[in-house]
Short mmCIF file of C-alpha atoms and ligand atoms in Angstrom, two decimals:
data_model
loop_
_atom_site.label_atom_id
_atom_site.label_comp_id
_atom_site.label_asym_id
_atom_site.label_seq_id
_atom_site.Cartn_x
_atom_site.Cartn_y
_atom_site.Cartn_z
CA MET A 23 -36.15 -78.15 -76.48
CA LYS A 24 -38.30 -76.70 -73.28
CA VAL A 25 -39.06 -72.83 -72.84
CA TYR A 26 -38.66 -71.34 -69.51
CA LYS A 27 -39.56 -68.10 -68.63
CA PHE A 28 -38.70 -66.43 -65.07
CA GLY A 29 -40.27 -62.79 -64.84
CA GLY A 30 -38.95 -59.31 -62.85
CA ALA A 31 -40.56 -61.11 -59.27
CA SER A 32 -39.00 -64.34 -59.51
CA VAL A 33 -35.51 -62.82 -60.08
CA ARG A 34 -35.48 -59.40 -57.90
CA ASN A 35 -33.00 -60.98 -55.60
CA ALA A 36 -30.06 -63.12 -55.41
CA ASP A 37 -32.48 -65.92 -53.73
CA GLY A 38 -34.46 -65.84 -56.35
CA VAL A 39 -31.63 -66.47 -58.99
CA ARG A 40 -30.48 -69.21 -56.75
CA ASN A 41 -34.08 -70.37 -56.93
CA LEU A 42 -33.71 -70.27 -60.96
CA ARG A 43 -30.75 -72.43 -60.60
CA THR A 44 -32.56 -75.26 -58.59
CA ILE A 45 -35.74 -74.83 -60.97
CA ILE A 46 -33.41 -75.21 -64.74
CA GLU A 47 -30.72 -78.14 -62.81
CA GLY A 48 -30.66 -81.27 -64.65
CA GLU A 49 -32.51 -79.50 -67.70
CA SER A 50 -30.68 -80.59 -71.16
CA GLU A 51 -31.92 -78.92 -73.96
CA LEU A 52 -33.83 -75.54 -72.18
CA PHE A 53 -33.79 -71.77 -73.51
CA VAL A 54 -34.19 -69.90 -70.76
CA ILE A 55 -35.97 -66.01 -71.20
CA VAL A 56 -35.67 -63.59 -68.33
CA SER A 57 -36.79 -60.36 -67.68
CA ALA A 58 -35.35 -57.30 -65.92
CA MET A 59 -34.58 -58.09 -62.33
CA GLY A 60 -37.47 -56.89 -59.89
CA LYS A 61 -38.68 -53.03 -60.57
CA THR A 62 -35.67 -52.34 -63.15
CA THR A 63 -38.34 -51.57 -66.09
CA ASN A 64 -39.79 -48.85 -63.95
CA ALA A 65 -36.87 -47.48 -62.39
CA LEU A 66 -35.30 -47.35 -66.38
CA GLU A 67 -38.88 -45.71 -67.47
CA GLY A 68 -37.67 -43.04 -64.47
CA VAL A 69 -34.50 -42.50 -66.26
CA PHE A 70 -36.31 -41.77 -69.75
CA ASP A 71 -39.21 -39.36 -68.07
CA CYS A 72 -36.18 -37.32 -66.37
CA CYS A 73 -34.24 -36.99 -69.88
CA ARG A 74 -38.11 -35.91 -71.16
CA LYS A 75 -38.06 -33.23 -68.45
CA GLY A 76 -34.73 -32.37 -69.46
CA ASP A 77 -33.09 -33.34 -65.64
CA ILE A 78 -29.90 -35.57 -66.77
CA ALA A 79 -29.05 -34.89 -63.15
CA GLY A 80 -32.17 -36.78 -61.93
CA ALA A 81 -31.69 -39.28 -64.53
CA GLU A 82 -28.13 -39.95 -63.75
CA ALA A 83 -29.42 -40.46 -59.91
CA LYS A 84 -31.48 -43.51 -61.26
CA ILE A 85 -28.92 -45.02 -63.29
CA ASP A 86 -26.58 -44.96 -59.88
CA GLU A 87 -29.58 -46.41 -58.33
CA ILE A 88 -29.74 -49.11 -60.48
CA THR A 89 -26.81 -49.82 -60.58
CA ALA A 90 -26.49 -50.15 -57.14
CA TYR A 91 -29.42 -52.51 -56.64
CA HIS A 92 -27.82 -54.52 -59.61
CA GLN A 93 -24.18 -55.06 -57.68
CA THR A 94 -26.37 -55.52 -54.45
CA ILE A 95 -27.50 -59.13 -56.08
CA ILE A 96 -23.94 -59.56 -58.02
CA ASP A 97 -21.76 -59.12 -54.79
CA ASP A 98 -24.48 -61.56 -52.88
CA LEU A 99 -24.63 -64.25 -55.95
CA PHE A 100 -20.71 -64.32 -55.98
CA GLY A 101 -20.65 -63.89 -51.96
CA GLU A 102 -17.87 -61.02 -52.05
CA PRO A 103 -17.49 -57.63 -54.27
CA HIS A 104 -17.26 -59.09 -57.75
CA PRO A 105 -17.25 -56.60 -60.75
CA LEU A 106 -18.99 -57.68 -63.99
CA ALA A 107 -17.46 -56.62 -67.48
CA GLN A 108 -20.52 -56.79 -69.32
CA VAL A 109 -22.97 -55.62 -66.80
CA GLU A 110 -20.41 -52.75 -66.37
CA ALA A 111 -20.02 -52.04 -69.98
CA PHE A 112 -24.28 -51.77 -70.44
CA VAL A 113 -24.35 -49.46 -67.44
CA ALA A 114 -21.77 -47.14 -68.99
CA GLU A 115 -23.55 -47.45 -72.05
CA LEU A 116 -26.49 -46.23 -71.09
CA HIS A 117 -25.01 -43.83 -69.17
CA ARG A 118 -23.02 -42.25 -72.45
CA PHE A 119 -26.76 -42.41 -74.28
CA VAL A 120 -28.49 -40.51 -71.49
CA VAL A 121 -25.89 -37.58 -71.20
CA THR A 122 -24.94 -37.25 -75.16
CA VAL A 123 -27.83 -37.66 -76.97
CA PRO A 124 -30.27 -34.60 -76.45
CA TYR A 125 -34.12 -35.58 -76.10
CA ASP A 126 -35.84 -34.99 -79.37
CA ALA A 127 -39.50 -35.45 -79.13
CA SER A 128 -40.22 -36.74 -82.35
CA ARG A 129 -38.29 -40.37 -81.55
CA ALA A 130 -39.59 -40.37 -77.88
CA GLU A 131 -40.40 -44.31 -78.34
CA GLU A 132 -37.40 -45.28 -80.00
CA ARG A 133 -35.57 -43.41 -77.28
CA TYR A 134 -37.70 -45.01 -74.59
CA ASP A 135 -37.15 -48.70 -76.10
CA ARG A 136 -33.42 -48.10 -75.87
CA THR A 137 -33.89 -47.06 -72.31
CA VAL A 138 -35.65 -49.45 -70.86
CA ALA A 139 -33.93 -52.27 -72.46
CA PHE A 140 -30.89 -52.47 -70.42
CA GLY A 141 -32.89 -54.10 -67.72
CA GLU A 142 -33.16 -57.05 -69.32
CA LEU A 143 -29.39 -56.79 -71.07
CA ILE A 144 -28.36 -56.80 -67.34
CA SER A 145 -30.49 -59.00 -65.60
CA THR A 146 -29.42 -61.64 -68.66
CA SER A 147 -25.61 -60.98 -68.11
CA ILE A 148 -25.79 -61.29 -64.12
CA ILE A 149 -27.61 -64.70 -63.97
CA SER A 150 -25.67 -66.00 -66.70
CA GLU A 151 -22.20 -65.46 -65.65
CA TRP A 152 -23.00 -66.83 -62.30
CA LEU A 153 -24.83 -69.68 -63.54
CA ALA A 154 -21.69 -70.98 -65.40
CA SER A 155 -19.78 -69.80 -62.09
CA VAL A 156 -21.61 -72.67 -60.38
CA GLY A 157 -21.09 -75.23 -63.44
CA ILE A 158 -24.04 -74.29 -65.39
CA ALA A 159 -22.86 -74.08 -68.25
CA ASN A 160 -24.97 -71.68 -70.47
CA HIS A 161 -24.94 -69.63 -73.72
CA TRP A 162 -26.20 -66.16 -73.39
CA VAL A 163 -28.19 -64.71 -76.58
CA ASP A 164 -28.85 -61.03 -77.72
CA MET A 165 -32.22 -61.36 -78.84
CA ARG A 166 -31.76 -58.11 -80.15
CA ARG A 167 -30.11 -60.24 -83.03
CA CYS A 168 -32.41 -63.07 -83.03
CA PHE A 169 -35.79 -61.34 -83.29
CA VAL A 170 -36.38 -58.87 -86.05
CA THR A 171 -39.83 -56.76 -85.24
CA GLN A 172 -41.91 -54.67 -86.64
CA PHE A 173 -40.48 -50.79 -87.25
CA ARG A 174 -42.92 -49.76 -84.41
CA HIS A 175 -41.25 -48.67 -81.27
CA LYS A 176 -42.57 -49.47 -77.56
CA ASP A 177 -45.43 -52.12 -79.04
CA ALA A 178 -43.47 -54.25 -81.38
CA ASN A 179 -44.62 -57.50 -82.66
CA VAL A 180 -41.66 -60.04 -83.48
CA LEU A 181 -41.60 -60.64 -87.31
CA LEU A 182 -41.42 -64.79 -87.31
CA ASP A 183 -39.93 -65.17 -91.17
CA GLU A 184 -37.40 -62.73 -90.43
CA SER A 185 -36.14 -63.82 -87.22
CA SER A 186 -36.45 -67.76 -87.38
CA PRO A 187 -33.48 -68.41 -89.37
CA LEU A 188 -31.28 -65.62 -86.71
CA LEU A 189 -32.68 -67.99 -83.87
CA ARG A 190 -32.18 -71.04 -85.10
CA ARG A 191 -28.79 -70.70 -86.58
CA GLU A 192 -27.54 -69.30 -82.93
CA VAL A 193 -29.25 -72.27 -81.16
CA ALA A 194 -27.75 -74.63 -83.79
CA GLY A 195 -24.10 -73.26 -83.87
CA SER A 196 -24.03 -73.36 -79.92
CA GLN A 197 -22.47 -76.90 -78.43
CA THR A 198 -24.08 -75.93 -75.09
CA ARG A 199 -27.34 -76.24 -75.06
CA VAL A 200 -28.78 -74.24 -72.06
CA PHE A 201 -29.95 -70.64 -73.37
CA ILE A 202 -30.20 -67.53 -71.60
CA GLY A 203 -31.91 -64.67 -73.53
CA GLN A 204 -33.89 -61.60 -72.68
CA GLY A 205 -37.21 -61.25 -72.73
CA PHE A 206 -39.31 -58.21 -74.14
CA ILE A 207 -36.89 -56.72 -76.43
CA GLY A 208 -35.74 -57.18 -80.32
CA SER A 209 -34.97 -54.96 -83.31
CA ALA A 210 -36.20 -53.34 -85.91
CA ALA A 211 -35.08 -54.20 -89.56
CA ASP A 212 -32.71 -50.75 -89.28
CA GLY A 213 -31.28 -51.85 -86.22
CA SER A 214 -33.05 -50.07 -83.53
CA THR A 215 -33.68 -51.43 -80.70
CA THR A 216 -37.24 -52.32 -80.03
CA THR A 217 -39.74 -53.57 -77.30
CA LEU A 218 -42.45 -55.83 -77.10
CA GLY A 219 -44.87 -54.15 -74.71
CA ARG A 220 -44.52 -53.64 -70.82
CA GLU A 221 -44.59 -57.79 -69.28
CA GLY A 222 -44.34 -58.81 -73.23
CA SER A 223 -41.14 -61.28 -71.68
CA ASP A 224 -44.06 -64.04 -71.74
CA TYR A 225 -44.69 -62.84 -75.09
CA SER A 226 -40.34 -63.09 -76.24
CA ALA A 227 -40.56 -66.81 -74.87
CA ALA A 228 -43.85 -67.84 -76.91
CA VAL A 229 -42.23 -67.11 -80.08
CA VAL A 230 -38.83 -68.95 -79.25
CA ALA A 231 -40.90 -71.79 -78.28
CA ASN A 232 -42.81 -71.80 -81.73
CA ILE A 233 -39.85 -71.07 -83.99
CA LEU A 234 -38.57 -73.87 -82.05
CA ASN A 235 -40.78 -76.03 -82.28
CA ALA A 236 -40.23 -76.28 -78.26
CA GLU A 237 -42.24 -79.54 -76.32
CA SER A 238 -43.58 -77.11 -73.55
CA MET A 239 -43.16 -73.34 -72.35
CA THR A 240 -43.53 -72.87 -68.58
CA VAL A 241 -43.91 -69.47 -67.08
CA TRP A 242 -42.35 -69.71 -63.65
CA LYS A 243 -44.52 -67.33 -61.45
CA ASP A 244 -44.93 -65.97 -57.45
CA VAL A 245 -48.70 -67.32 -57.44
CA ASN A 246 -49.68 -71.09 -57.56
CA GLY A 247 -50.59 -71.08 -61.40
CA ILE A 248 -53.37 -68.72 -62.88
CA LEU A 249 -56.07 -68.18 -60.43
CA ASN A 250 -59.81 -67.05 -60.90
CA ALA A 251 -59.15 -63.51 -59.58
CA ASP A 252 -56.21 -61.32 -57.96
CA PRO A 253 -55.50 -63.00 -54.46
CA LYS A 254 -53.95 -59.23 -53.37
CA ILE A 255 -57.52 -57.80 -54.36
CA PHE A 256 -60.37 -60.99 -54.20
CA PRO A 257 -58.81 -62.81 -50.97
CA ASP A 258 -61.54 -65.84 -51.44
CA ALA A 259 -59.56 -66.53 -55.19
CA ARG A 260 -59.45 -69.85 -56.49
CA LYS A 261 -56.86 -71.70 -58.77
CA ILE A 262 -57.58 -73.13 -61.90
CA ASP A 263 -55.99 -76.36 -63.07
CA ALA A 264 -56.94 -76.11 -66.88
CA LEU A 265 -57.13 -73.81 -69.03
CA ASN A 266 -58.00 -73.79 -73.11
CA TYR A 267 -56.22 -71.26 -75.12
CA VAL A 268 -59.29 -68.98 -76.60
CA ASP A 269 -60.17 -68.36 -72.77
CA THR A 270 -56.65 -67.72 -71.57
CA ILE A 271 -56.29 -64.91 -74.70
CA GLU A 272 -59.71 -63.32 -73.34
CA LEU A 273 -58.76 -63.81 -69.71
CA ALA A 274 -55.03 -61.80 -70.72
CA TYR A 275 -56.93 -59.37 -72.59
CA SER A 276 -59.40 -58.42 -70.11
CA GLY A 277 -56.01 -57.42 -68.06
CA ALA A 278 -55.62 -60.80 -65.69
CA GLN A 279 -51.99 -60.08 -64.84
CA ILE A 280 -51.62 -63.83 -65.47
CA ILE A 281 -49.79 -63.87 -68.75
CA HIS A 282 -49.42 -61.33 -71.51
CA PRO A 283 -52.00 -61.39 -74.44
CA LYS A 284 -49.52 -61.51 -77.29
CA THR A 285 -48.25 -64.97 -76.07
CA ILE A 286 -50.95 -67.27 -76.68
CA LYS A 287 -50.88 -66.94 -80.38
CA PRO A 288 -47.30 -68.63 -80.86
CA LEU A 289 -48.41 -71.21 -78.77
CA GLN A 290 -51.56 -71.90 -80.28
CA ASN A 291 -50.39 -72.02 -83.67
CA LYS A 292 -47.73 -74.85 -83.24
CA SER A 293 -49.82 -76.19 -79.99
CA ILE A 294 -47.13 -76.40 -77.55
CA PRO A 295 -48.57 -76.50 -73.98
CA LEU A 296 -48.25 -73.57 -71.97
CA TYR A 297 -47.60 -74.46 -67.97
CA VAL A 298 -47.44 -70.91 -65.38
CA ARG A 299 -46.39 -72.62 -62.04
CA PRO A 300 -45.21 -71.37 -58.54
CA PHE A 301 -41.61 -70.68 -58.57
CA GLY A 302 -41.33 -71.29 -55.20
CA ASP A 303 -42.70 -74.91 -55.14
CA LYS A 304 -40.85 -76.76 -58.36
CA GLY A 305 -43.12 -79.99 -57.48
CA ALA A 306 -46.23 -78.26 -57.60
CA GLU A 307 -48.19 -78.40 -60.98
CA GLY A 308 -50.11 -75.04 -61.67
CA THR A 309 -52.17 -74.47 -64.60
CA LYS A 310 -51.74 -75.97 -67.73
CA ILE A 311 -52.94 -74.34 -71.09
CA ASP A 312 -53.69 -75.78 -74.44
CA GLY A 313 -56.18 -76.42 -77.01
CA THR A 314 -57.59 -79.25 -75.48
CA ALA A 315 -59.44 -77.88 -71.62
CA ALA A 316 -62.77 -77.51 -71.39
CA ASN A 317 -63.77 -73.78 -70.62
CA VAL A 318 -64.16 -72.43 -67.76
CA THR A 319 -67.27 -72.10 -65.68
CA MET A 320 -66.26 -70.55 -62.46
CA PRO A 321 -66.52 -66.52 -62.38
CA ILE A 322 -63.75 -64.52 -63.21
CA ILE A 323 -62.76 -61.05 -61.69
CA ILE A 324 -60.34 -59.00 -63.26
CA LEU A 325 -59.56 -55.99 -62.00
CA LYS A 326 -57.58 -52.90 -64.33
CA ARG A 327 -55.85 -50.32 -62.62
CA ASN A 328 -54.54 -47.07 -63.96
CA GLN A 329 -56.88 -46.04 -66.64
CA SER A 330 -58.19 -43.21 -67.83
CA LEU A 331 -61.99 -42.31 -68.98
CA LEU A 332 -61.51 -40.13 -72.87
CA LYS A 333 -64.71 -38.24 -73.37
CA LEU A 334 -65.26 -37.30 -77.09
CA ARG A 335 -67.81 -35.38 -78.33
CA SER A 336 -67.88 -34.45 -82.36
CA ARG A 337 -68.06 -30.62 -82.34
CA ASP A 338 -70.11 -30.99 -85.79
CA LEU A 339 -72.39 -33.35 -84.16
CA SER A 340 -71.18 -35.88 -87.28
CA PHE A 341 -71.49 -39.46 -86.27
CA VAL A 342 -69.07 -40.45 -84.42
CA LEU A 343 -69.00 -44.44 -85.10
CA GLU A 344 -69.87 -43.89 -88.74
CA GLU A 345 -67.57 -41.04 -89.41
CA LYS A 346 -64.82 -40.19 -86.78
CA PHE A 347 -64.03 -43.93 -85.66
CA PRO A 348 -60.69 -43.83 -88.03
CA ILE A 349 -59.46 -40.44 -87.20
CA VAL A 350 -59.84 -41.63 -83.16
CA PHE A 351 -58.41 -45.02 -83.67
CA SER A 352 -55.54 -43.84 -85.71
CA THR A 353 -54.53 -41.11 -83.46
CA LEU A 354 -54.83 -43.11 -80.50
CA GLU A 355 -52.27 -45.44 -82.48
CA ARG A 356 -49.69 -42.43 -83.38
CA PHE A 357 -49.75 -41.87 -79.16
CA ARG A 358 -49.59 -45.96 -78.21
CA ILE A 359 -52.59 -45.73 -76.39
CA LYS A 360 -53.98 -48.19 -75.69
CA THR A 361 -57.74 -48.56 -75.40
CA ASN A 362 -59.29 -51.06 -72.85
CA LEU A 363 -63.39 -50.41 -73.63
CA ILE A 364 -65.53 -48.47 -76.01
CA ASN A 365 -68.61 -47.08 -75.30
CA ASN A 366 -70.97 -44.55 -77.76
CA SER A 367 -74.31 -43.19 -78.05
CA ALA A 368 -74.61 -41.24 -81.79
CA VAL A 369 -72.28 -38.28 -81.17
CA ASP A 370 -70.47 -39.01 -77.89
CA LEU A 371 -67.44 -41.40 -77.45
CA ARG A 372 -65.99 -42.60 -73.96
CA LEU A 373 -63.34 -44.83 -74.39
CA CYS A 374 -61.61 -46.41 -71.03
CA VAL A 375 -57.73 -46.19 -72.09
CA GLU A 376 -54.30 -46.91 -70.26
CA GLU A 377 -52.67 -44.48 -68.63
CA SER A 378 -50.29 -42.88 -70.49
CA TRP A 379 -47.95 -39.85 -70.67
CA ARG A 380 -49.15 -38.66 -74.04
CA LEU A 381 -52.95 -38.60 -73.22
CA GLU A 382 -52.67 -34.40 -73.27
CA GLU A 383 -51.02 -34.48 -76.64
CA ALA A 384 -53.44 -37.05 -78.01
CA ALA A 385 -56.39 -34.90 -76.32
CA GLU A 386 -54.89 -31.72 -78.18
CA GLN A 387 -54.97 -33.45 -81.91
CA LEU A 388 -58.02 -35.24 -81.42
CA ARG A 389 -58.98 -31.43 -80.16
CA ASP A 390 -57.66 -30.64 -83.67
CA GLU A 391 -59.33 -32.96 -85.63
CA GLY A 392 -63.09 -31.36 -84.28
CA PHE A 393 -63.69 -33.03 -81.11
CA ASP A 394 -64.56 -31.49 -77.58
CA VAL A 395 -62.10 -33.84 -75.19
CA GLN A 396 -62.37 -34.44 -71.49
CA ILE A 397 -60.41 -36.54 -69.55
CA GLU A 398 -60.85 -38.21 -66.38
CA SER A 399 -58.00 -39.38 -64.86
CA SER A 400 -58.15 -42.53 -62.04
CA VAL A 401 -60.56 -44.69 -63.00
CA GLU A 402 -60.39 -48.22 -62.92
CA LEU A 403 -62.32 -51.18 -65.42
CA LEU A 404 -63.38 -53.93 -63.81
CA THR A 405 -64.11 -57.10 -65.86
CA ILE A 406 -66.15 -60.26 -64.57
CA GLN A 407 -66.52 -63.39 -66.90
CA ASN A 408 -69.29 -65.67 -66.11
CA TYR A 409 -70.83 -63.68 -63.37
CA ASP A 410 -73.70 -64.87 -61.69
CA PRO A 411 -75.89 -62.85 -58.70
CA GLU A 412 -73.54 -63.23 -56.16
CA THR A 413 -70.52 -61.84 -58.04
CA LEU A 414 -72.93 -59.13 -58.96
CA SER A 415 -73.89 -57.93 -55.81
CA LYS A 416 -70.32 -58.37 -54.27
CA TYR A 417 -68.63 -56.51 -56.98
CA ILE A 418 -70.29 -54.88 -59.61
CA GLU A 419 -73.10 -52.74 -57.84
CA SER A 420 -71.46 -49.44 -56.89
CA PRO A 421 -72.02 -45.87 -56.61
CA ARG A 422 -68.68 -45.69 -58.32
CA ASN A 423 -69.63 -47.00 -61.12
CA ILE A 424 -69.30 -44.74 -64.69
CA ILE A 425 -69.96 -47.02 -67.29
CA LYS A 426 -71.43 -50.73 -67.23
CA GLN A 427 -71.73 -52.89 -70.57
CA ALA A 428 -72.58 -56.48 -70.09
CA ASN A 429 -73.38 -59.64 -72.29
CA ALA A 430 -74.49 -63.10 -71.16
CA GLU A 431 -71.15 -63.90 -70.18
CA THR A 432 -69.39 -60.84 -69.03
CA ILE A 433 -69.68 -57.28 -67.76
CA ARG A 434 -67.27 -54.98 -67.51
CA VAL A 435 -67.77 -51.27 -65.15
CA VAL A 436 -65.57 -48.39 -65.48
CA ARG A 437 -65.70 -46.55 -62.33
CA THR A 438 -63.54 -44.34 -59.97
CA LYS A 439 -61.12 -45.22 -57.65
CA GLU A 440 -61.32 -46.26 -54.34
N1 LIG B 523 -39.33 -56.41 -67.97
C1 LIG B 523 -40.32 -55.96 -69.09
C2 LIG B 523 -41.57 -55.05 -68.08
O1 LIG B 523 -41.99 -54.94 -66.79
C3 LIG B 523 -41.00 -57.23 -69.42
C4 LIG B 523 -41.60 -58.02 -68.57
O2 LIG B 523 -41.39 -57.83 -67.47
O3 LIG B 523 -42.05 -58.76 -69.24
O4 LIG B 523 -42.70 -54.64 -68.53
MG1 MG B 524 -41.25 -57.18 -65.33
#
């Protein structure tokens, strides 16, 4: 069995779906994991935001836009107006949920998961039905019934022991050997839908590969493979042909938009190679990731946008690291706020965190816990691994820098946005 993963960009329109067909054609034992089409997850986050603000009419308008976007793709694929019952059922379910279930702040993350999961449910329904219509028999898998996750909304991990028998049974019971399943989603033991973290479809594919002992996993992307920088920001970016698991996980964790950081462990645990290949060029080699590649030595430049700087000072002057660390991190964890860099002195703690709609609430909590808290929003985090004098002078030195941290290989700066 091979596992392929297609991200939202690769299936953002009908041509993308037709290209997916070209790529999978001829494969006989294949599990395909697909994300939501284009920017659908962002649009569904918009639906959730409207509900959070009590704007149900706004949420309905956004659902209409999402529906129209998918219908355009469906009609293009089938060459005529073509209603798909399963897609219509999902849209109706989302709509019903939005208008009939009142927003409850104490269950915000659960509601978020239930809302955004429709992106993948709809994309896989369209792709599965269209593939069948053009002669590629396939088995649509509801990953909510195969992935049992932690009881943790918005950023759950898949529980391998519980999920393995479910996924294996689903696969063993099917005559058809091409499977189409959703990335990003699963469900907790109580049956509620969970999501695995934004961009988590890579991780879904890796877990499928692990459970099914796949021979390989391939992520089909809109780049030629893994590059040493984002070519949209750094025009002299170069492709890396081979990477080992450890370097890849470090890169991903620093924010390289290549692969979700949780992807590597399930693959490494079973020594499954991962290929990152361009979906526009089936013949191109891309990047191979496995346990054997040498360490990368070229500089790798990673810019993480949409960060905030949280500045904390313990009001009673207790030492932040010794006495306050657990309180800070358990509070941030409760609001699902991800920390990307830590900088401390005796009584000050500065954290570069992902932007989040719950940051103000978390700050309030921390004030109650005895901190003075300031938030500086709109910062970014730049990381350079294997930095050298050239990359230092070209990218790091800047009057915008607020924090600079370095060890022998890696330098990181938090700076204001340009
Ligand atoms: N659709 C989800 C997202 O946009 C998951 C993914 O793309 O991997 O975050
Ligand atoms: Mg996506």
